[in-house]
Short mmCIF file of C-alpha atoms and ligand atoms in Angstrom, two decimals:
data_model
loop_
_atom_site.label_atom_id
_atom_site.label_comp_id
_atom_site.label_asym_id
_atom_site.label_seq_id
_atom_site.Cartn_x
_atom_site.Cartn_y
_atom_site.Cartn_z
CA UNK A 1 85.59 -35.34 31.26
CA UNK A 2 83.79 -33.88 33.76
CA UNK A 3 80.11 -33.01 34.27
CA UNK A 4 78.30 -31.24 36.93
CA UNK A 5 75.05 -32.68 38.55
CA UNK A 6 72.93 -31.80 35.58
CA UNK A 7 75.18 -33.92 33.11
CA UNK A 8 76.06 -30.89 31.30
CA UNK A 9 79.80 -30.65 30.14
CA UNK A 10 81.36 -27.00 32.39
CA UNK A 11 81.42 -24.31 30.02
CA UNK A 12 84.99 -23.69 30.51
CA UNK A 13 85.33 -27.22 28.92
CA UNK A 14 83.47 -27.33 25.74
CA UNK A 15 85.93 -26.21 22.32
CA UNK A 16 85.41 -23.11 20.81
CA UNK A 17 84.03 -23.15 17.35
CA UNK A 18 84.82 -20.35 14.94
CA UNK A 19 82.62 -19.77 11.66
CA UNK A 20 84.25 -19.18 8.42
CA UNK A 21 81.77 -17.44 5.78
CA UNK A 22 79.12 -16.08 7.52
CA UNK A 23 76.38 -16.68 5.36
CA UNK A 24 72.60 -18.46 5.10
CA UNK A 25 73.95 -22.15 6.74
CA UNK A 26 76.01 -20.39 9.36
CA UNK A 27 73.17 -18.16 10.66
CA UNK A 28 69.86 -19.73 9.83
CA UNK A 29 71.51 -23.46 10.81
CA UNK A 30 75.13 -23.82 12.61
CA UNK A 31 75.09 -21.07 15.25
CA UNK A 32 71.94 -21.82 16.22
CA UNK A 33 72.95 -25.55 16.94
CA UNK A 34 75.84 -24.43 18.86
CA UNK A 35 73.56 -23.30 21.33
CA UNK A 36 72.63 -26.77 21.61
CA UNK A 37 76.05 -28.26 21.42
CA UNK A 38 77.15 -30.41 24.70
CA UNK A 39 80.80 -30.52 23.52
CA UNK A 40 81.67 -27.29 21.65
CA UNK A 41 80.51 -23.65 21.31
CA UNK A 42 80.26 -20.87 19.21
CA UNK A 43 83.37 -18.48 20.30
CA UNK A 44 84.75 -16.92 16.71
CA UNK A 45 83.60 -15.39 13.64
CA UNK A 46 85.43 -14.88 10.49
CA UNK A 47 83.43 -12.39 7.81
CA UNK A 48 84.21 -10.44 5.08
CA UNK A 49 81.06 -8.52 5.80
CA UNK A 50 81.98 -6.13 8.55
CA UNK A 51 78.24 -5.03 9.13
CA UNK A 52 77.14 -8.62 10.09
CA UNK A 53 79.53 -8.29 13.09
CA UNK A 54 76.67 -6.80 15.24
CA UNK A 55 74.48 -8.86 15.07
CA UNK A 56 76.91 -11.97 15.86
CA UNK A 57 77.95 -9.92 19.10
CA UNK A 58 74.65 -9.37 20.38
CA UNK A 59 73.51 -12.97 19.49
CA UNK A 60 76.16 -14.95 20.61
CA UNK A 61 78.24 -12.83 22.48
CA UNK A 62 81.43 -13.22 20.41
CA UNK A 63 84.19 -11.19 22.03
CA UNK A 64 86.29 -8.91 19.66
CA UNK A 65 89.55 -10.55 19.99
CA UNK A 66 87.36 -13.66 18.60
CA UNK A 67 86.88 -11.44 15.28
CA UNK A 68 88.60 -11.94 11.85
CA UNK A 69 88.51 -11.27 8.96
CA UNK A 70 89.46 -13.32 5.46
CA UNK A 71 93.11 -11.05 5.37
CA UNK A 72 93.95 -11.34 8.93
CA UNK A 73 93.10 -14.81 9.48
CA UNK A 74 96.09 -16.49 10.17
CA UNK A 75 96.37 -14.77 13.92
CA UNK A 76 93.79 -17.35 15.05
CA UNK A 77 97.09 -19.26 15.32
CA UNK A 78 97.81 -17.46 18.62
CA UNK A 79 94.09 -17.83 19.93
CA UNK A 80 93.70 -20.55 22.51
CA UNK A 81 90.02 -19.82 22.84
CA UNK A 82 89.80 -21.34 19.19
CA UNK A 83 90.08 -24.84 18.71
CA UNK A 84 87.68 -25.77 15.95
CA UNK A 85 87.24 -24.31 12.61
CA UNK A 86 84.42 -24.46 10.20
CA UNK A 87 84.36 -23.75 6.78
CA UNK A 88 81.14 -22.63 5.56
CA UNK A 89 82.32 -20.42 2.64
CA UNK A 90 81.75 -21.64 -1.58
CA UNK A 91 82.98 -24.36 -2.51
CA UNK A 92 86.15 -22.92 -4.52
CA UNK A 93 87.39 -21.51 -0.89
CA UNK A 94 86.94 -24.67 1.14
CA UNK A 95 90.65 -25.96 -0.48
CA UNK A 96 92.15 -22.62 0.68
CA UNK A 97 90.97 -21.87 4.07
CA UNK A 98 91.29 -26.27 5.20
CA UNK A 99 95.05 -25.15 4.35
CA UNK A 100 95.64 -22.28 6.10
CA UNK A 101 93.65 -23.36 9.41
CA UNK A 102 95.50 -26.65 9.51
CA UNK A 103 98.74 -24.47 9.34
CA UNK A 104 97.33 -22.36 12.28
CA UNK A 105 96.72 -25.83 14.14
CA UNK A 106 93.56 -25.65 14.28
CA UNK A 107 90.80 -28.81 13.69
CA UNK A 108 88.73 -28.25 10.95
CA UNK A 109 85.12 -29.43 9.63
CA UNK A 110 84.73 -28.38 6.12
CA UNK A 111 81.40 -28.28 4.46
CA UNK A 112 79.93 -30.32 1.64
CA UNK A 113 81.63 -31.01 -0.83
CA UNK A 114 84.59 -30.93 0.69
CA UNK A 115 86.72 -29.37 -2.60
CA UNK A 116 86.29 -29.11 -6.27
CA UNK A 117 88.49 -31.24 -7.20
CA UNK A 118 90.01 -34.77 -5.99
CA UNK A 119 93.67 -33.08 -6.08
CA UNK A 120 92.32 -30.30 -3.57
CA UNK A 121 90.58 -32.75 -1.60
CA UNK A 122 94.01 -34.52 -1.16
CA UNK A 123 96.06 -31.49 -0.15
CA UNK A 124 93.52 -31.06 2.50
CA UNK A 125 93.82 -34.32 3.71
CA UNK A 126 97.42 -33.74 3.39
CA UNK A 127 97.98 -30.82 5.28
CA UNK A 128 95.68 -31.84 8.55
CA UNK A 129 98.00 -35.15 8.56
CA UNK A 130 100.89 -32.99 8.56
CA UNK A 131 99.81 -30.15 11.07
CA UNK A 132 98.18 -32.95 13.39
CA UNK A 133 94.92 -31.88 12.98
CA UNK A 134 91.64 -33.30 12.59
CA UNK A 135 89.40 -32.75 9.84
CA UNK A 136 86.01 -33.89 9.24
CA UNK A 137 83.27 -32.86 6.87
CA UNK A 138 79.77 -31.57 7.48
CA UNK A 139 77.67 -34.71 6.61
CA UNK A 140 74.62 -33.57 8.91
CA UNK A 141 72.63 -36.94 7.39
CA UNK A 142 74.99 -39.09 9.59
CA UNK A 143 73.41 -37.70 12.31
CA UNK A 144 69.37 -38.57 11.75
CA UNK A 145 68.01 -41.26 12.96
CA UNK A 146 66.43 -42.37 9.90
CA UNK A 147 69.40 -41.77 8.00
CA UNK A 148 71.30 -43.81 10.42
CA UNK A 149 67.85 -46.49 9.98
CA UNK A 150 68.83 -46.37 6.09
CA UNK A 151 72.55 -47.80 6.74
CA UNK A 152 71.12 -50.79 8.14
CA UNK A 153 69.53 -51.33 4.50
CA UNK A 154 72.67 -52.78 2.70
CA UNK A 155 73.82 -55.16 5.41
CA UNK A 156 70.61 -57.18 4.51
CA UNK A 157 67.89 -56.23 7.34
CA UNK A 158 65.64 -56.83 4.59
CA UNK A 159 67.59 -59.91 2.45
CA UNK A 160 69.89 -58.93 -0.41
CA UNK A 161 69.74 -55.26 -1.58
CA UNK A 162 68.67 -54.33 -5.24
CA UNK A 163 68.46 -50.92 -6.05
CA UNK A 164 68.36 -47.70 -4.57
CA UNK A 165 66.96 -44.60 -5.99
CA UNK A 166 67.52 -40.79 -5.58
CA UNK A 167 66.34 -37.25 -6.36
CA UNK A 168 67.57 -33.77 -4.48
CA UNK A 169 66.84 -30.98 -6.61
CA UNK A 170 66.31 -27.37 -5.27
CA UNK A 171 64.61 -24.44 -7.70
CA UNK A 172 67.52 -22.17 -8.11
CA UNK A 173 67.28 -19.25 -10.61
CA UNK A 174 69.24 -16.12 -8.97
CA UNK A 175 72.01 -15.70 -11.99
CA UNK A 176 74.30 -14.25 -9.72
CA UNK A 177 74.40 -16.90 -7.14
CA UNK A 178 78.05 -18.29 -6.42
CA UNK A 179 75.99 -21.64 -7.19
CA UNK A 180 75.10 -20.66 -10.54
CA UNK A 181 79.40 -19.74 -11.29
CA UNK A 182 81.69 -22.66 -12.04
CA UNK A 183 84.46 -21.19 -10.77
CA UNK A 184 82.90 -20.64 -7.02
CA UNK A 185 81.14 -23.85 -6.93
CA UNK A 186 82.63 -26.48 -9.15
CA UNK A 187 79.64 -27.81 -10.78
CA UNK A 188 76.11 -27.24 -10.56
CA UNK A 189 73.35 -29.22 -8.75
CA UNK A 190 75.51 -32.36 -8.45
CA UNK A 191 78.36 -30.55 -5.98
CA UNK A 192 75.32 -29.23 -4.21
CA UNK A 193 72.12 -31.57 -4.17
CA UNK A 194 73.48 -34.50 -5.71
CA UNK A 195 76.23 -35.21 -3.37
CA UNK A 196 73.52 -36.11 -0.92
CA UNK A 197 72.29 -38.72 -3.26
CA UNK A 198 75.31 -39.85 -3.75
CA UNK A 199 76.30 -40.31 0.05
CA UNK A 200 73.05 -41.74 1.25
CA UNK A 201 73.79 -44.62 -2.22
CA UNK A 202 77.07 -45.32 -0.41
CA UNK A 203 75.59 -45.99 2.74
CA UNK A 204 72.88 -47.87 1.89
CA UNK A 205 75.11 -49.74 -0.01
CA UNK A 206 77.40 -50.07 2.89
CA UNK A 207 79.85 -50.64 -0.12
CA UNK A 208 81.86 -48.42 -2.46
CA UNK A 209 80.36 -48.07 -5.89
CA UNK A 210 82.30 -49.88 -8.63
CA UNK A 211 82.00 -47.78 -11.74
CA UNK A 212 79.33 -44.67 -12.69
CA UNK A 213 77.52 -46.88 -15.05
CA UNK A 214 76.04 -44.21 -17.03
CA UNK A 215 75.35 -40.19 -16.38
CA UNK A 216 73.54 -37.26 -18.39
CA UNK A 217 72.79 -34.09 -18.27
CA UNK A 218 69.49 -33.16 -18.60
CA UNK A 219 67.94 -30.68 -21.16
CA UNK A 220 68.43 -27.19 -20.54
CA UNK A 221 65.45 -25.16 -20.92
CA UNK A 222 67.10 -22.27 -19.14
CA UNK A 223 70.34 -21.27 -20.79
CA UNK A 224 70.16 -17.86 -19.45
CA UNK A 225 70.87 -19.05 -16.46
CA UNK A 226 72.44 -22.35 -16.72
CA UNK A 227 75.69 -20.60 -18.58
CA UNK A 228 78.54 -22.36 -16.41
CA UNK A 229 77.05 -25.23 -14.75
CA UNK A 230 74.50 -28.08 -15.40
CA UNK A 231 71.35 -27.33 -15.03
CA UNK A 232 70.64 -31.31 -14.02
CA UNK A 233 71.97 -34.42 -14.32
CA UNK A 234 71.15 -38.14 -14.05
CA UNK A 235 73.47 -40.91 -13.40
CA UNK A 236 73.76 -44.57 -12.47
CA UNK A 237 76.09 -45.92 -9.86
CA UNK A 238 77.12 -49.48 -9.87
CA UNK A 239 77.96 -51.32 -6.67
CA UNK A 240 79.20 -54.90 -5.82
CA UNK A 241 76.66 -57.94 -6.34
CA UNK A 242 74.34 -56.02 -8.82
CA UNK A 243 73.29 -53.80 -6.79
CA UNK A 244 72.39 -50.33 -8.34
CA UNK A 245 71.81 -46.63 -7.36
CA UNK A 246 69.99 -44.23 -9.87
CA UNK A 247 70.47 -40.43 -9.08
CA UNK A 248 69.06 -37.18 -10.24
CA UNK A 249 69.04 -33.73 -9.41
CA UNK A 250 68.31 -29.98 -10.63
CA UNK A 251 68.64 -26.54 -10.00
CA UNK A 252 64.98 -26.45 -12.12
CA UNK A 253 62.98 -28.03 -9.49
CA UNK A 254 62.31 -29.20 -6.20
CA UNK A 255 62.41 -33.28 -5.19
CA UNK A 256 63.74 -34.98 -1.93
CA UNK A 257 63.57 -38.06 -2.10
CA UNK A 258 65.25 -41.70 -1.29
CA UNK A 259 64.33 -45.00 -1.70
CA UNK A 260 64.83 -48.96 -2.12
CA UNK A 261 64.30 -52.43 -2.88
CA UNK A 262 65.38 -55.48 -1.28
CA UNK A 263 64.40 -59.15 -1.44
CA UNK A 264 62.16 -58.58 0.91
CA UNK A 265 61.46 -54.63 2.00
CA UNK A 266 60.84 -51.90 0.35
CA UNK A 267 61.26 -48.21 1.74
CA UNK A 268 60.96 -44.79 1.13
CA UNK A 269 61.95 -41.29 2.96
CA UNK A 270 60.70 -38.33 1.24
CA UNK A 271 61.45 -35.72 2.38
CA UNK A 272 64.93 -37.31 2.72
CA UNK A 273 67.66 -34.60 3.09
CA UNK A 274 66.02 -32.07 5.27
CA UNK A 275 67.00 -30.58 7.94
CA UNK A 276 63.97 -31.68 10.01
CA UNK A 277 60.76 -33.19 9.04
CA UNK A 278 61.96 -36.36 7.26
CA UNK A 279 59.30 -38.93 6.70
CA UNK A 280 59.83 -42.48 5.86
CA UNK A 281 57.95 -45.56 5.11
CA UNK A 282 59.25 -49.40 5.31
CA UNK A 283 56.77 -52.02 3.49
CA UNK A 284 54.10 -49.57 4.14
CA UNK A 285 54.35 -48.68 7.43
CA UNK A 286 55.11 -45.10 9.16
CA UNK A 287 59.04 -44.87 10.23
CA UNK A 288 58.32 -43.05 13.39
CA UNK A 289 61.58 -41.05 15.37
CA UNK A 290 62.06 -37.97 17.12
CA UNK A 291 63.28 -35.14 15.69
CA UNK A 292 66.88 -34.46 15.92
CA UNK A 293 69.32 -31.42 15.72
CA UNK A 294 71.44 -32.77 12.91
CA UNK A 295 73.90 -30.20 13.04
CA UNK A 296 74.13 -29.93 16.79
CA UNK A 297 75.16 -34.19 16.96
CA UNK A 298 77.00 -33.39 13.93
CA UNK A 299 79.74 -30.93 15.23
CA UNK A 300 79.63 -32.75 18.90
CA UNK A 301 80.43 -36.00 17.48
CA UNK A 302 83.67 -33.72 15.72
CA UNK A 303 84.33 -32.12 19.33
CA UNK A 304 84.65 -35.53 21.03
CA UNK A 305 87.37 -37.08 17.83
CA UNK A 306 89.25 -34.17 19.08
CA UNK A 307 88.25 -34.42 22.61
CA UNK A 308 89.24 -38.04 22.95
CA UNK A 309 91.61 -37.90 19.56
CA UNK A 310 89.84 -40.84 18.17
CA UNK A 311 88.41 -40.88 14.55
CA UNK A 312 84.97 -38.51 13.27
CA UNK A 313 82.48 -41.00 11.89
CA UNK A 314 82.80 -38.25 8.76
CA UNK A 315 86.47 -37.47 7.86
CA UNK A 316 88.17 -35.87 4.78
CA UNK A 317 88.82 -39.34 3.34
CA UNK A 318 84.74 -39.57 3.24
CA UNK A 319 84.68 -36.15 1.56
CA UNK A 320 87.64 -37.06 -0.68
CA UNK A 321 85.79 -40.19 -1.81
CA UNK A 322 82.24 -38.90 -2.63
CA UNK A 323 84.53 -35.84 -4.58
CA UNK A 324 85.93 -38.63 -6.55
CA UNK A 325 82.66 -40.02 -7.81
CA UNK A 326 81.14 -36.54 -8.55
CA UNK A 327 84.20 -36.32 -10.68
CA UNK A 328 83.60 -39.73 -12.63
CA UNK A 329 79.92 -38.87 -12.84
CA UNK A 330 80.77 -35.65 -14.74
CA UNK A 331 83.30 -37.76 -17.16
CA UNK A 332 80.48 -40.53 -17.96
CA UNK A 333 77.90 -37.86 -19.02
CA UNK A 334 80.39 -35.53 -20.70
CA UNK A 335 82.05 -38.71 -22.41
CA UNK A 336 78.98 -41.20 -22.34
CA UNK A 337 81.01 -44.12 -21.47
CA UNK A 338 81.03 -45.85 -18.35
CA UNK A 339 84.15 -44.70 -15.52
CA UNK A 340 85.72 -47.25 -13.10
CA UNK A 341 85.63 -46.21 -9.86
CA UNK A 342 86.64 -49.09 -6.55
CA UNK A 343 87.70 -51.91 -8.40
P1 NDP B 1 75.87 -18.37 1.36
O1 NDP B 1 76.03 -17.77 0.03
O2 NDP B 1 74.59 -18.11 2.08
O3 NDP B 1 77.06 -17.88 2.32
C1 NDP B 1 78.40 -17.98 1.97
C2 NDP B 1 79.20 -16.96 2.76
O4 NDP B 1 80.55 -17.09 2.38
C3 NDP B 1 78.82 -15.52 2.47
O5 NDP B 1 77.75 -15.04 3.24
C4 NDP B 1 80.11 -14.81 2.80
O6 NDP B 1 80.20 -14.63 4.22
C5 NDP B 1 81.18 -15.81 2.44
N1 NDP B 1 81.84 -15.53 1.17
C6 NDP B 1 83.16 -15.28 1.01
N2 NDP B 1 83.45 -15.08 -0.26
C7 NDP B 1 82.30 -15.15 -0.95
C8 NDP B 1 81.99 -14.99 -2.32
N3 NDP B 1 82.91 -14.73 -3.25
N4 NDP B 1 80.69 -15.15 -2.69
C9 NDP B 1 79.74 -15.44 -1.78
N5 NDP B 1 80.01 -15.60 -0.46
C10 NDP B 1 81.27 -15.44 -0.05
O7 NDP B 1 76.13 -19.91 1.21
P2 NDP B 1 75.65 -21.08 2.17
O8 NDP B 1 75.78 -20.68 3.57
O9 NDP B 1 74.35 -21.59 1.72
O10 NDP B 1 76.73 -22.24 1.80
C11 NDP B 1 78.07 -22.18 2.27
C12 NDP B 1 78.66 -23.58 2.23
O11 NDP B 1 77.91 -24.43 3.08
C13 NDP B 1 78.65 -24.24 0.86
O12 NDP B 1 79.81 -25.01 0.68
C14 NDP B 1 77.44 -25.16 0.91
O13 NDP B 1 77.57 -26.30 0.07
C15 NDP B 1 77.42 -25.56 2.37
N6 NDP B 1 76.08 -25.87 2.84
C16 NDP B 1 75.87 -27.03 3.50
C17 NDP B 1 74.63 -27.36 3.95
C18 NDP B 1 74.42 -28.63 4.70
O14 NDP B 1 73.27 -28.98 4.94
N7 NDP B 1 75.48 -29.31 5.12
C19 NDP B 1 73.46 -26.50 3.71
C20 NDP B 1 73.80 -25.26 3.05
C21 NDP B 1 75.06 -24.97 2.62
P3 NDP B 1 80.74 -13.29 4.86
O15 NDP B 1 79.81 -12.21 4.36
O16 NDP B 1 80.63 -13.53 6.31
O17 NDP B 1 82.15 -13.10 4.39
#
């Protein structure tokens, strides 16, 4: 590709981003990143919530042919300024929209978790195959340096790995947020929190987990509130060689937290899944690296897999996967029997 002096990428070169749901993530987080973006831009909006419009216009300059809305999305089809869509809408529409962009050839990056259920997840794996597009999910954490320090862990920087250990739980107590309803979100804290827990276990690990070796929900001291989904849950992942990874998280607290033992390290990050001001320790000692823009690495690393058609470091089949466990950890606490998982 080319560059001028400066290194930049030419404008006229970067792909166009579109937003899908244009909610707290896509304003307070993703459109400011794509004003940091080297690879990709923020050219489209797609809203149910006509009086946001203004205020993406004057922001971000979004042209009005670059405007949709949820009934008239499928004319993106005909928009060459469009290459790249993101879903950043519940988690019941993620299924829905992955379809109907991949019909409308365009690439996709779906948030976290990718669907509510493993048979959604496939369809949308299905259906980028099909339309030859690619699709990758929003796993910011891929991005951070200490993250990326943390997948180091499992291959045996510090002799054989033991046990891992997790918390992401995030106070949450509006009863009318989509989060709170089953049937927008799929599951409480786990689809939401958890699945961070769960993801930074499998790459630690460097390994995929065996079998949920046990799960539970917690008590609910809230059931005003708590009607549809869990209001916590703790669970116990089982990975090849012994090695364990103990999870928790609630909508009736906050904790951010990661750590583990090996033969010969211990380590820590807390706070672990933020957006910015992660701090980790290693045996005692201060992980020290600069600070990041997750997102921004995140959705350039997608721009150059479609730029140079080569693989995203975080595809559907990722999303798919970490789906499937969420699944088996919700069938080992509602059955309390242990559930197979890569055997
Ligand atoms: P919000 O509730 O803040 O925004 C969701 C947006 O979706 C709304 O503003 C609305 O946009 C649109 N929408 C369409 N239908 C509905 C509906 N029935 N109910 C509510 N909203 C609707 O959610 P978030 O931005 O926090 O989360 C969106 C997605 O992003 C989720 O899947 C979440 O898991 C993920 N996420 C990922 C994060 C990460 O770090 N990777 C962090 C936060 C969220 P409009 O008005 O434009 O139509």
């Amino acid at each position: 590709m080319e560059k001028s002096a400066s290194g930049a990428v030419p404008q006229q070169h970067k792909l166009g981003i579109a937003l899908v749901g244009l909610g707290t993530y896509s304003k307070e987080q993703l459109a400011p990143a794509l004003k940091e973006t080297k690879y990709c831009e923020l050219r489209g909006i797609v809203t149910g919530s006509p009086e946001k419009i203004p205020y993406w216009k004057e922001e971000y300059g979004i042209k009005d042919h670059n405007i949709y809305h949820y009934d008239n999305f499928e004319e993106i089809a005909s928009n060459n300024e469009i290459d790249i869509v993101y879903i950043v809408l519940p988690n019941s529409q993620h299924a829905n929209y992955t379809l109907r962009a991949a019909k409308a050839g365009k690439h996709v990056i779906c948030e976290k978790p990718m669907a509510i259920s493993v048979r959604e997840c496939e369809e949308m794996i299905a259906a980028c195959t099909e339309n030859h597009v690619k699709l990758g999910i929003g796993y910011r954490l891929h991005f951070d340096p200490f993250h990326q320090q943390v997948m180091g862990w499992g291959q045996g920087q510090h002799g054989k790995l033991e046990k891992i250990s997790g918390e992401h739980s995030m106070l949450l107590e509006d009863p009318a947020a989509w989060r709170l309803q089953r049937k927008f979100a799929g599951g409480g804290p786990l689809m939401d929190v958890g699945i961070y827990v769960v993801q930074a276990s499998c790459y630690t690990a460097g390994q995929l987990p065996i079998a949920v070796k046990e799960a539970s929900f917690g008590e609910v001291t809230h059931p005003d509130i708590y009607q549809t989904v869990e209001q916590s849950i703790h669970w116990t992942l089982e990975f090849p060689d012994g090695v364990t990874a103990s999870g928790t998280c609630s909508y009736a607290k906050d904790a951010d937290l990661l750590s583990g033992t090996a033969a010969s390290g211990t380590w820590k990050l807390e706070p672990a899944y933020a957006y910015n001001g992660i701090k980790g320790q290693i045996n005692g000692e201060r992980m020290d690296f600069p600070e990041v823009n997750q997102q921004a690495l995140q959705m350039d690393e997608f721009a150059g897999a479609v730029l140079h058609d080569r693989e995203t470091k975080v595809p559907g089949e990722m999303g798919l996967r970490d789906v499937r466990i969420l699944m088996a950890i919700y069938e080992a606490a509602e059955t309390g029997n242990p559930v197979s998982l890569y055997q």
